[in-house]
Short mmCIF file of C-alpha atoms and ligand atoms in Angstrom, two decimals:
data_model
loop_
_atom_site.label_atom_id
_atom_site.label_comp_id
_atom_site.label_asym_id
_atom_site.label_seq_id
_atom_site.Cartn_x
_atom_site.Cartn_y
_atom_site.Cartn_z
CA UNK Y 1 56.02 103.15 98.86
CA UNK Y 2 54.86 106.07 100.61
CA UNK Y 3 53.32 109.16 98.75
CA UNK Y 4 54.17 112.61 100.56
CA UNK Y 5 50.67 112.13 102.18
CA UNK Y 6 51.72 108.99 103.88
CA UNK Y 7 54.15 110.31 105.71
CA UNK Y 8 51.87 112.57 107.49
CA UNK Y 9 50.33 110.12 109.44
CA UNK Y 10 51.99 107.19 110.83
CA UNK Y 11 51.28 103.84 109.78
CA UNK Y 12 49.20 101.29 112.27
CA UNK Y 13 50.70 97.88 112.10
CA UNK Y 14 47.41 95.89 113.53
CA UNK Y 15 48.79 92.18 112.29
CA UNK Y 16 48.28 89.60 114.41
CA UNK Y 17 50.19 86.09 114.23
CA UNK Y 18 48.31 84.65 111.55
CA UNK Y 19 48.48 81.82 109.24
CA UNK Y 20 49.72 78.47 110.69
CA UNK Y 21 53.38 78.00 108.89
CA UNK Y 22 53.49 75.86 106.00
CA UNK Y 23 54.83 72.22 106.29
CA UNK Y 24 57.87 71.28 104.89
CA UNK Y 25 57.72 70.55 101.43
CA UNK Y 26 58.17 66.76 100.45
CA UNK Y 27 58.39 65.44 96.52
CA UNK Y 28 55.45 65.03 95.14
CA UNK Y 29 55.65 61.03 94.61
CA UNK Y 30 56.50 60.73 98.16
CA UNK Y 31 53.28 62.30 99.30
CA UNK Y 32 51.54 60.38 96.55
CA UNK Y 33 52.61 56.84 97.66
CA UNK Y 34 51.76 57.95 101.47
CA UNK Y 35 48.15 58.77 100.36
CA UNK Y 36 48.29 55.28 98.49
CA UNK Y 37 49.24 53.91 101.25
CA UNK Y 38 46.76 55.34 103.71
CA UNK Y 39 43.73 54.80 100.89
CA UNK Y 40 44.99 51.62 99.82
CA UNK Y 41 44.79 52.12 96.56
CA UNK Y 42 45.91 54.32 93.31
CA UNK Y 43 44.93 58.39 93.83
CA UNK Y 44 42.41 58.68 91.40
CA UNK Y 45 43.15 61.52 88.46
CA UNK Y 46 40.61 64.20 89.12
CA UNK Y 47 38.70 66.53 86.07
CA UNK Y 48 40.03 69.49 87.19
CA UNK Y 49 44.04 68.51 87.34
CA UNK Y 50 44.32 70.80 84.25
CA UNK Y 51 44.30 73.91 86.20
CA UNK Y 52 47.91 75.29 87.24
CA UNK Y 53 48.84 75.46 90.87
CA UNK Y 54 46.37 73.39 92.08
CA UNK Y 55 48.85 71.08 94.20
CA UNK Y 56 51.72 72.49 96.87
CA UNK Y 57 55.11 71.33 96.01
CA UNK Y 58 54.61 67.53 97.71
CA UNK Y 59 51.62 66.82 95.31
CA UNK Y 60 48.92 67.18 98.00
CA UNK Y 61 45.65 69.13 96.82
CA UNK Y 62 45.27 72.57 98.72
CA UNK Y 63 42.01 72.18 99.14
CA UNK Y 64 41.02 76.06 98.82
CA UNK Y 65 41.15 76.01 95.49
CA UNK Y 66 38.27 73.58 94.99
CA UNK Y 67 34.62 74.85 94.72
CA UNK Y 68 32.11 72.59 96.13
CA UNK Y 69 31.55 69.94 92.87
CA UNK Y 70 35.56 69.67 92.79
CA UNK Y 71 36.23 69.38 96.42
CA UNK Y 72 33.32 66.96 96.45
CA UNK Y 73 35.07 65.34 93.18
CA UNK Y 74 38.39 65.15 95.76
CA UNK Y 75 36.10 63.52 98.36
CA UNK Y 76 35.14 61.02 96.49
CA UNK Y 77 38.44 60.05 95.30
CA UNK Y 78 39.46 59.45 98.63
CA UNK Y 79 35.92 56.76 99.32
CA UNK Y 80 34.26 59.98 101.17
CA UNK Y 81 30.36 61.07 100.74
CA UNK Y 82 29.42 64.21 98.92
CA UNK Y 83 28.06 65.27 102.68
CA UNK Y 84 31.90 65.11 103.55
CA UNK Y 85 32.57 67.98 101.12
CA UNK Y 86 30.03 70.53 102.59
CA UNK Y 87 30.73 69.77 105.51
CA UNK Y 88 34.36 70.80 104.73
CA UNK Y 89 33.00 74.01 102.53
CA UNK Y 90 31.46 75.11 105.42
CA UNK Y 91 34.01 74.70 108.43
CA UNK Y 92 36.35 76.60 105.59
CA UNK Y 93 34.09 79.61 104.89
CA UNK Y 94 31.33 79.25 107.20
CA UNK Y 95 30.64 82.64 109.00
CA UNK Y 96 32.94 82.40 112.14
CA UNK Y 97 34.57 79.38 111.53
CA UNK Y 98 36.63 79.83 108.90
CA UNK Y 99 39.12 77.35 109.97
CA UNK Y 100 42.94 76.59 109.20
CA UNK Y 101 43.10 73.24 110.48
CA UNK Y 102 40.54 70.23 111.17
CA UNK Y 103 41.13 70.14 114.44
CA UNK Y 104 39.38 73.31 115.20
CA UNK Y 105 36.26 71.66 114.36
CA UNK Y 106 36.52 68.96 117.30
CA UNK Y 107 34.56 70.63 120.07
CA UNK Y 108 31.52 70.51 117.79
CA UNK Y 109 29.12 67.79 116.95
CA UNK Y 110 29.86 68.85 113.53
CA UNK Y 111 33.70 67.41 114.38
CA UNK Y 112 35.59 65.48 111.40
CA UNK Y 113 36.19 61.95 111.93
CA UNK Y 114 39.58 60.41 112.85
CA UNK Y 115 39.78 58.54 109.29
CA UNK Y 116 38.85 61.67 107.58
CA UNK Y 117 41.39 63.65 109.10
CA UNK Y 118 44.46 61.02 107.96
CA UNK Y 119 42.85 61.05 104.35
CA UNK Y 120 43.41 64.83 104.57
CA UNK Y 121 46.75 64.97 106.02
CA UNK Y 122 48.22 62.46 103.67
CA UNK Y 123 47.01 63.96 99.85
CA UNK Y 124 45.61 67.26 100.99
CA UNK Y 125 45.94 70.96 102.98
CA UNK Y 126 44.12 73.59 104.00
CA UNK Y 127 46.55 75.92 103.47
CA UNK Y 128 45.23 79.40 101.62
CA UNK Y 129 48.62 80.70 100.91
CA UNK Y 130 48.77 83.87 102.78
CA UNK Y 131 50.40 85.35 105.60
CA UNK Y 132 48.84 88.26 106.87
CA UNK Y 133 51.81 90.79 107.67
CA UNK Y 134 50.51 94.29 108.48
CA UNK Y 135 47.24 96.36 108.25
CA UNK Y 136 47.72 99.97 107.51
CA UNK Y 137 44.54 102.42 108.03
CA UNK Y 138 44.50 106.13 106.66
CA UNK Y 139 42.32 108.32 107.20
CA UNK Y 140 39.31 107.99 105.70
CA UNK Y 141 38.78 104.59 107.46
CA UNK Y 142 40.31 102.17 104.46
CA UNK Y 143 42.06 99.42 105.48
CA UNK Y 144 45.21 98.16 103.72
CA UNK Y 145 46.31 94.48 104.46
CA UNK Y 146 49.43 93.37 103.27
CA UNK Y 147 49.85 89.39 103.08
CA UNK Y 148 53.12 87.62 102.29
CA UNK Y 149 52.48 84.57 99.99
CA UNK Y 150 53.78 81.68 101.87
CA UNK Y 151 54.04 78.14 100.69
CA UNK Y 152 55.89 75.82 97.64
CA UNK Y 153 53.95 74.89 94.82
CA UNK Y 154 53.87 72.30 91.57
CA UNK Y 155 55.75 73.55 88.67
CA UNK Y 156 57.85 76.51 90.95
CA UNK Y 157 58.71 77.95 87.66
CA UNK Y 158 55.35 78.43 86.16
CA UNK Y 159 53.00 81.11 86.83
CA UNK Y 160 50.27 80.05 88.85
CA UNK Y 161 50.72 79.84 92.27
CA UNK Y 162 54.82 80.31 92.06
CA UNK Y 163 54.64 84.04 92.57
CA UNK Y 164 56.89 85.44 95.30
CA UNK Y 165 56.14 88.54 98.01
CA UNK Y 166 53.65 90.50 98.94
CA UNK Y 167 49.65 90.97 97.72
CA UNK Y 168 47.63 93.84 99.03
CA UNK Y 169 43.72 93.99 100.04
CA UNK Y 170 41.62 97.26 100.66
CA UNK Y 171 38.95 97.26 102.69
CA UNK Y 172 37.07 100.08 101.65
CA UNK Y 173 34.17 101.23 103.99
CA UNK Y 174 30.39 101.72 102.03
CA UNK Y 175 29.31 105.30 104.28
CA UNK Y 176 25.47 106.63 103.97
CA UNK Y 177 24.54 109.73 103.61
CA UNK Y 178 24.85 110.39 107.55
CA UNK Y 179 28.59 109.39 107.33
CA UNK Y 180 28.27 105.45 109.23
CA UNK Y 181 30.07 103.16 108.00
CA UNK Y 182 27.36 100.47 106.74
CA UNK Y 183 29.51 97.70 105.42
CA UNK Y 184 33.47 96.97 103.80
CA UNK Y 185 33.91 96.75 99.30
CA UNK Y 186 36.78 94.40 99.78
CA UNK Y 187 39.11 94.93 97.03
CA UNK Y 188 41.35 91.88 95.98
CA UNK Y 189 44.55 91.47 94.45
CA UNK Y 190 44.59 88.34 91.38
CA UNK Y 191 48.40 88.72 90.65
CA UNK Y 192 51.47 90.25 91.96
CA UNK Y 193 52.40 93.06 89.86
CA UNK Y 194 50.61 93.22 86.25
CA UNK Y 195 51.46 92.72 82.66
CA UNK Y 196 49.74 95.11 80.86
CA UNK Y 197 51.29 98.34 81.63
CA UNK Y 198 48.83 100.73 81.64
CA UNK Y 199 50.78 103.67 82.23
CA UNK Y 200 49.24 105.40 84.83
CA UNK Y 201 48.88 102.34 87.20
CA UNK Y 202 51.56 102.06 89.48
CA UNK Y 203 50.91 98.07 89.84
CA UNK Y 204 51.93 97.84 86.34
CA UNK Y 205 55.41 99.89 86.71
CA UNK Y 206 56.29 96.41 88.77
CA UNK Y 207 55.15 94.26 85.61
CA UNK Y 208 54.08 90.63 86.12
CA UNK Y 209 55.75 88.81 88.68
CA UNK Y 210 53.27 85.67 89.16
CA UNK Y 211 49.87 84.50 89.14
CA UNK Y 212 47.76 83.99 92.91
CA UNK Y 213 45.94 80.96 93.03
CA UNK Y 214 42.63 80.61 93.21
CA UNK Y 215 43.28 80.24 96.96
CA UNK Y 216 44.92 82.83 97.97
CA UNK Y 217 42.68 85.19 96.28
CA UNK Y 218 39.70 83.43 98.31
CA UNK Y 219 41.97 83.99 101.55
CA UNK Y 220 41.87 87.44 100.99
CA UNK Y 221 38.57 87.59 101.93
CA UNK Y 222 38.87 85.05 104.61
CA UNK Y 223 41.52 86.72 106.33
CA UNK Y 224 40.03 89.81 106.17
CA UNK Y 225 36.91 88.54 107.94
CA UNK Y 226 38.96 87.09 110.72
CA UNK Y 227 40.86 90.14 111.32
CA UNK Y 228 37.41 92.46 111.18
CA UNK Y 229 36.16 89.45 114.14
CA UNK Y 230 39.35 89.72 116.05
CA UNK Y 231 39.21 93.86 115.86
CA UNK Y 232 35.63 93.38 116.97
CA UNK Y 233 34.21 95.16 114.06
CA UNK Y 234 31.01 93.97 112.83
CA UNK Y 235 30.43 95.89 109.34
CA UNK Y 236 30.26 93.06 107.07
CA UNK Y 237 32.24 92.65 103.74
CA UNK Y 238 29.10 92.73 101.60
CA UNK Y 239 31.27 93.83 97.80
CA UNK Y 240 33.64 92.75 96.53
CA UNK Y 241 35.64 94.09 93.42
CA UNK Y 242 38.52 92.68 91.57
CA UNK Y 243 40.05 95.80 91.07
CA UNK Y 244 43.40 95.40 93.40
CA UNK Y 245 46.91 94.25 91.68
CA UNK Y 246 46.79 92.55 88.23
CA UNK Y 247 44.45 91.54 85.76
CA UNK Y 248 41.87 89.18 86.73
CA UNK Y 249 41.15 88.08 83.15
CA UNK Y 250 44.80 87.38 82.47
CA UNK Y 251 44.51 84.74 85.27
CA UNK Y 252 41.50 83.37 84.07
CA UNK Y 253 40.73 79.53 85.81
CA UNK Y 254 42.03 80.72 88.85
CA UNK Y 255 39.50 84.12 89.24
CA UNK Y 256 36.73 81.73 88.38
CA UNK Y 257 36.56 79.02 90.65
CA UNK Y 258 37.63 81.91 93.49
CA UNK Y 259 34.11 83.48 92.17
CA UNK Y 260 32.45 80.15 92.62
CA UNK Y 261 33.75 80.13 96.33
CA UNK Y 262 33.04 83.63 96.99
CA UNK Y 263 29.60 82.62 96.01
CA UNK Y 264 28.72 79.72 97.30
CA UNK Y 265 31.23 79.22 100.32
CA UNK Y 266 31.66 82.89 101.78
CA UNK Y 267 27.91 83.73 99.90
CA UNK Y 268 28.23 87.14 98.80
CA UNK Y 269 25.66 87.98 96.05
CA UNK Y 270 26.79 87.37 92.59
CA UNK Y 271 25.24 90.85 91.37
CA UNK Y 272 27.81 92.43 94.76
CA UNK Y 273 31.03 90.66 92.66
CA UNK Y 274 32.97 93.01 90.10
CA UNK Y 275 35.77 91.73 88.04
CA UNK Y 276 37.32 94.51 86.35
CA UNK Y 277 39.42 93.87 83.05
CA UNK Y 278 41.58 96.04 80.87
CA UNK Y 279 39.31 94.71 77.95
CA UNK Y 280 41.21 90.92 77.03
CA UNK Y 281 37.95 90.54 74.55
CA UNK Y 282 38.49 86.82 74.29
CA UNK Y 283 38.15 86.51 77.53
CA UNK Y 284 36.10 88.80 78.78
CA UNK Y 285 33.39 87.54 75.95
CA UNK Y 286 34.06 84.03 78.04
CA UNK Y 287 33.25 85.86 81.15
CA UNK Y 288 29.87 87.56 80.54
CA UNK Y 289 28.83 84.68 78.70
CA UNK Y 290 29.14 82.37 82.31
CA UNK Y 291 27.13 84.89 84.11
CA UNK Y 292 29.10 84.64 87.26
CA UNK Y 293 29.18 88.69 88.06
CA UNK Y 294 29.12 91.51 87.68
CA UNK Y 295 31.55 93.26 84.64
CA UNK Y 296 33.68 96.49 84.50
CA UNK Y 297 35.79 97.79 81.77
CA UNK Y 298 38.64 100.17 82.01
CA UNK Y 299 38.48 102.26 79.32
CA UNK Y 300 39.87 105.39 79.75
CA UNK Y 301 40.09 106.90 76.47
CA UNK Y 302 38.31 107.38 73.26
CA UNK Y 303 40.50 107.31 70.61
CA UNK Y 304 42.99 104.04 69.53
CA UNK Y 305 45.64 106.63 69.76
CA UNK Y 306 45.10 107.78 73.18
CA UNK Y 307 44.49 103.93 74.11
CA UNK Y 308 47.31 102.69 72.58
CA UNK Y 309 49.36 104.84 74.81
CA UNK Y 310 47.93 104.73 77.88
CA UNK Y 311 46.42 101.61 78.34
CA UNK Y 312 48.49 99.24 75.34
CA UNK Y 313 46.55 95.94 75.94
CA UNK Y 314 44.56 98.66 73.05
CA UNK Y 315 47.13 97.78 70.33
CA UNK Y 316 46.25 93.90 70.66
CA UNK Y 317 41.95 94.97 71.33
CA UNK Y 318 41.52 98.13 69.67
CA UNK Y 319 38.18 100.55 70.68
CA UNK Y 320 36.18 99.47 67.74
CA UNK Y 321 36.53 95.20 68.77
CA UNK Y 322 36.17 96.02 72.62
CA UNK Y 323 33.33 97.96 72.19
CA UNK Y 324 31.96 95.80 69.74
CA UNK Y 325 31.81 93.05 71.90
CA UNK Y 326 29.99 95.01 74.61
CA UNK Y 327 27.54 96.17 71.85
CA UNK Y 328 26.53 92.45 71.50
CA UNK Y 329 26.58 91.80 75.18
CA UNK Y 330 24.49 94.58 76.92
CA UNK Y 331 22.60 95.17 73.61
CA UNK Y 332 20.92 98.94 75.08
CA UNK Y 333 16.95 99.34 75.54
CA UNK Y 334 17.23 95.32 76.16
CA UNK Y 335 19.40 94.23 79.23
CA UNK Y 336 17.21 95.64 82.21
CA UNK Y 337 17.95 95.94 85.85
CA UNK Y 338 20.87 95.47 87.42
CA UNK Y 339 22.27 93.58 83.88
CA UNK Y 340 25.11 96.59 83.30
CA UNK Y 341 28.03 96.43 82.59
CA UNK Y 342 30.41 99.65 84.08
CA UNK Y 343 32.91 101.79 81.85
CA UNK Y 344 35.60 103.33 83.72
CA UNK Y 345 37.31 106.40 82.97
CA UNK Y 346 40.29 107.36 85.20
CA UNK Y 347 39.86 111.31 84.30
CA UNK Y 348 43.96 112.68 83.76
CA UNK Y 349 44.77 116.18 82.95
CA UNK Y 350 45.72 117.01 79.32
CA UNK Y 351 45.11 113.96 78.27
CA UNK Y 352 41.43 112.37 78.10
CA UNK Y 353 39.23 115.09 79.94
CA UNK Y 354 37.96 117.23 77.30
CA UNK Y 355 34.56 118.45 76.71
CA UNK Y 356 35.61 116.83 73.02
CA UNK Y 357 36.51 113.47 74.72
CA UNK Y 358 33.33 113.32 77.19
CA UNK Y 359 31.32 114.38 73.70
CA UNK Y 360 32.74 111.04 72.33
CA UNK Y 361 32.69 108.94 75.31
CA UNK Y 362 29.14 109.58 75.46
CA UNK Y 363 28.42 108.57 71.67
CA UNK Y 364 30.72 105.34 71.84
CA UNK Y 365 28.37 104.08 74.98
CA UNK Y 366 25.11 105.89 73.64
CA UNK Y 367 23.78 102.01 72.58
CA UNK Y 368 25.62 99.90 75.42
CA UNK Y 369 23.32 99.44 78.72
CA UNK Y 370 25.82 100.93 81.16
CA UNK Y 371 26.91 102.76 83.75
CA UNK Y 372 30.15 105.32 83.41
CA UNK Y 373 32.26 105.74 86.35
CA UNK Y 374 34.60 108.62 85.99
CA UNK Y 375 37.63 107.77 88.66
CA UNK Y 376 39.56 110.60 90.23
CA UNK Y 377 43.12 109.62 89.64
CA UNK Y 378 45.51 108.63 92.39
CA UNK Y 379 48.94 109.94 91.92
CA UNK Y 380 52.27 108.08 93.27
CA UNK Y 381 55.50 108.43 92.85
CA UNK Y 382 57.51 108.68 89.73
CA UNK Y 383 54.01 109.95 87.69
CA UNK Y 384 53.83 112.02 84.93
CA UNK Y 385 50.61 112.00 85.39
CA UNK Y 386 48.11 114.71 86.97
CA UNK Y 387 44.53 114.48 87.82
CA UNK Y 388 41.58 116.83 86.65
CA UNK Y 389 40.85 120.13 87.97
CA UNK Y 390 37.06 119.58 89.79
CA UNK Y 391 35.41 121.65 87.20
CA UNK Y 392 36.87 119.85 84.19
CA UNK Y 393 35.48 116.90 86.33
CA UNK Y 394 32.18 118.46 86.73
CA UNK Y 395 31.86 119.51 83.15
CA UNK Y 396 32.78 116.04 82.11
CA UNK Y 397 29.79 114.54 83.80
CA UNK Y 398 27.40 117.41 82.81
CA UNK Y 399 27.35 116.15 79.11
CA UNK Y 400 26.15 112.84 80.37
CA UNK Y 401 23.72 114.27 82.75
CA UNK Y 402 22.40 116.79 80.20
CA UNK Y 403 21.96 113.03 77.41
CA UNK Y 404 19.74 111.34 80.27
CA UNK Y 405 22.73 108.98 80.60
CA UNK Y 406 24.07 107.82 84.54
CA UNK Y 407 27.39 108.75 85.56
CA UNK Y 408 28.93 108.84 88.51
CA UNK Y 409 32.49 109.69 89.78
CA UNK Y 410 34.28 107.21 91.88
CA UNK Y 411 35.78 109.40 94.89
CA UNK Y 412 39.68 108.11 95.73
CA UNK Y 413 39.68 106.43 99.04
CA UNK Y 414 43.09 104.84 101.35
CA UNK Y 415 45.49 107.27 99.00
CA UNK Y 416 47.39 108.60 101.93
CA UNK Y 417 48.22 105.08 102.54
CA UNK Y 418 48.87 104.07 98.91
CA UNK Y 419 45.85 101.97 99.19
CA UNK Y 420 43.61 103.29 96.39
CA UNK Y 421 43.28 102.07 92.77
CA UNK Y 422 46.46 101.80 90.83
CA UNK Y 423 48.17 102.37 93.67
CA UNK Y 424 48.60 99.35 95.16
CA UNK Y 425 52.44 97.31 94.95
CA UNK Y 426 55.76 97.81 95.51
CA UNK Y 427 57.94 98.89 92.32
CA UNK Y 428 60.86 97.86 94.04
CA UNK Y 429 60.36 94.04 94.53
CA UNK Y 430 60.66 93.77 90.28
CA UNK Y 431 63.63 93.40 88.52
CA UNK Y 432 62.36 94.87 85.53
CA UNK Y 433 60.29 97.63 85.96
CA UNK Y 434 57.28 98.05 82.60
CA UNK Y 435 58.96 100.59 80.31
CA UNK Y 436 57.24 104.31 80.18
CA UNK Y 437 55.50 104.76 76.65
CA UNK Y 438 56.13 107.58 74.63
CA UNK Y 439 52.57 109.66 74.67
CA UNK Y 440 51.00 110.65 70.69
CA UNK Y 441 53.14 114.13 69.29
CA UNK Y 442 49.95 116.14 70.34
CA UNK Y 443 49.91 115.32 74.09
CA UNK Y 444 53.17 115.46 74.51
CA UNK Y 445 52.49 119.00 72.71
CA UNK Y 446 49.60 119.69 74.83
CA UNK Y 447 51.39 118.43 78.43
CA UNK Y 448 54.65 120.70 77.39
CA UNK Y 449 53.12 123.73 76.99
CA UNK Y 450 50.68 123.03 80.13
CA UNK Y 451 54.02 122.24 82.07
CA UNK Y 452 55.33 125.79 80.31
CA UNK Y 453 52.84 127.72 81.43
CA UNK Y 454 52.78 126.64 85.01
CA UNK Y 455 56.63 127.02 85.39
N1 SAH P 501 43.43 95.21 85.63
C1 SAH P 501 42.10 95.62 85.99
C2 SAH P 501 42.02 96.06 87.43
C3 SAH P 501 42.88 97.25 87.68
S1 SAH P 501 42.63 98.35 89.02
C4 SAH P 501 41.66 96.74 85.07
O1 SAH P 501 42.49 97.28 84.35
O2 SAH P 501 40.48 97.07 85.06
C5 SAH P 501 41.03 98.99 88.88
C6 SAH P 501 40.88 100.34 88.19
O3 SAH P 501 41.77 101.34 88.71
C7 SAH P 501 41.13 100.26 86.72
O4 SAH P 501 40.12 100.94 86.02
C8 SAH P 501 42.45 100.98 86.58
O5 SAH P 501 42.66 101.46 85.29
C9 SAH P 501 42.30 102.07 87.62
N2 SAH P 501 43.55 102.70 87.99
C10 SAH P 501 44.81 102.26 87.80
N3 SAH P 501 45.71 103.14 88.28
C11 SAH P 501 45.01 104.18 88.76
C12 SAH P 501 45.38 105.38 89.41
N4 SAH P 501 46.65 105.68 89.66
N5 SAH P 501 44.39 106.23 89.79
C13 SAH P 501 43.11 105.91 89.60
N6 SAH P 501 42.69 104.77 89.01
C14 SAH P 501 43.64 103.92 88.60
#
């Protein structure tokens, strides 16, 4: 994995023994007749039974990957009190308590009942799916955790919850203008690998090798609270973006009810959450219209050509239907406040960084209420990619500032320790790496003779 950079400084390996292990797996009727046998009666089908992964490979509900109604849903299936289920949602994501097991609740007056604790154990875990394995910190103070997903779901074949290996986490530290270190952007990971190739990401060289559940994306940010408690670190994780490996909006049901509990569980601000999609319009037009955070697009180019090359999810959602659909969303002059949505634009040499292509970004988002974020690209191996010279990056950003429009330029962070955007993965765990795209007959043109010239 490691970039030339990496290799400069050595790698910190602050992991502690985390998770508990997970039980052995037992068939899924077994574990249903022993919770029929505890409750004395039939489990009772639940609403939400339609979302994948939801149950470990013995049929018993992991219980992180309810929100508050559904876990108070599961409560009641088993004869328990609404009360039961926030009591629960707390111990789970209560500051400081986040706990793995029920026991660690019984020193306090808030303890769990001996009854409630059997109902658990026979139909249900606590499990989040995640094995923290190593932290890695480079220079600039981001934090890399590594988890290994642990545990046997329903359906092993299918793609929630049945992914293999390792996720990644940033911790990415918020600094004011005197330089302290005010509070963590957690950055999570909603798949391992990604399907939609975007060829200068090298998360999608791995392509898709599973879905996370909807718990193990909420123990990202559980686990990385316990290890900031253990380190003794008190800068809270105040942001959170879903801008680590895969695409949140191609694992839809499972980013949403891990919004929920970010929300209302581990209560960060709704306006502090940012899922970030490759534009999946259907989707994405089902996201803004459930107001549950904050939205960022990765656009990246400005014509279908360019698109359709780099980032090929355009071929499917051209420029004219993506943009369209944020044209009817954040309608400009009438969304106010905080109610923008964010355009990235990773800037890369030769190939979208001209004064002609910032001329045109401009006019496609001159009547969208939003903010541009130009990102300095992080290279990795295997790239042909390069990123722009500072003053192509400055002159970029001049023709917004000169049009009265905001942009700002996201500075890379964690890439000596591959821990920036589109850095994040491990092309060797796939057995098919995404194929490389051939660019359009001018950029490959354009790149040649740049390549030429510098030989
Ligand atoms: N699938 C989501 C999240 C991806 S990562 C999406 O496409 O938006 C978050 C951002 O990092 C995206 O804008 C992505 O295009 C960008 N990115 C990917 N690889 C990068 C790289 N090597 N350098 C800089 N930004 C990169």
């Amino acid at each position: 994995m490691a970039p030339a950079a990496a290799a400069v400084m050595s790698t910190v390996d602050e992991s502690s023994p985390s998770t508990s292990a997970p039980s052995a797996p037992r068939p899924a009727a077994a574990a249903a007749a022993v919770a029929a046998a505890v409750l004395g009666s039939v489990p009772v089908p639940l609403s939400f039974e339609h979302r994948a992964g939801l149950r470990d490979a013995a049929g018993r509900v992991m219980l992180k990957n309810l929100p508050l109604p559904e876990l108070e849903e599961w409560c009641a299936s088993v004869g328990e009190p609404p009360k039961r289920a926030k009591q629960l949602y707390r111990w789970l994501y209560g500051n400081r308590r986040w706990i793995r097991d029920l026991d660690q609740a019984d020193s306090d007056a808030q303890a769990f009942s001996g009854a409630f604790k059997a109902k658990v154990a026979a139909g249900a875990s606590l499990a989040g799916g995640l094995q923290l394995q190593s932290v890695h910190t480079a220079r600039d103070g981001t934090r890399k955790l590594v988890f290994a997903l642990v545990g046997d779901w329903e359906g092993g074949d299918g793609p929630a919850g049945s992914a293999r290996g390792t996720v990644e986490t940033v911790l990415i530290p918020m600094t004011n203008r005197q330089g302290q270190n005010l509070r963590y952007t957690a950055c999570l990971s909603t798949q391992v690998g990604c399907a939609m190739n975007c060829q200068f990401c090298y998360t999608g060289r791995m392509g898709l090798l599973g879905n996370l559940t909807t718990a193990q994306v909420i123990e990202q940010v559980v686990e990385a609270r316990r290890y900031l408690a253990e380190q003794e670190v008190q800068i809270p994780i105040a942001n959170i973006v879903f801008m680590g490996m895969g695409e949140p909006l191609h694992n839809y049901d499972a980013v949403m009810a891990a919004i929920e509990i970010l929300a209302t569980g581990l209560e960060l601000s709704r306006n502090k959450i940012i899922v970030s999609t490759v534009g999946l319009v259907p989707e994405m037009r089902r996201f803004i219209a459930s107001g549950r955070a904050k939205l960022a697009v990765s656009l990246h180019a400005t014509t279908d050509e360019v698109r359709d090359w780099i980032v090929p999810t355009n071929r499917r959602y051209p420029l004219d239907e993506l943009l369209g659909a944020l044209r009817e969303a954040f309608p400009y002059g009438k969304r106010k406040g905080d109610d923008f949505v964010v355009i990235e634009y990773v800037l890369l040499a030769g190939v979208n960084d001209t004064l002609a292509d910032a001329e045109r970004l401009l006019a496609l988002t001159s009547d969208i209420y939003c903010l541009v974020n130009l990102i300095v690209f992080n290279p990795h191996d295997g790239t042909q990619f390069k990123r722009s010279a500072d003053d192509d990056v400055r002159a970029f950003r001049g023709v917004f500032l000169r049009a009265g429009r905001p942009c700002t330029v996201r500075a890379s962070k964690g890439d000596d320790e591959m821990a920036a955007c589109g850095q994040l993965g491990d092309v060797n765990l796939s057995p098919r790496p995404a194929p490389l795209l051939r660019p359009p007959e001018a950029i490959a043109a354009r790149l040649a003779a740049g390549a030429a010239s510098q030989a």
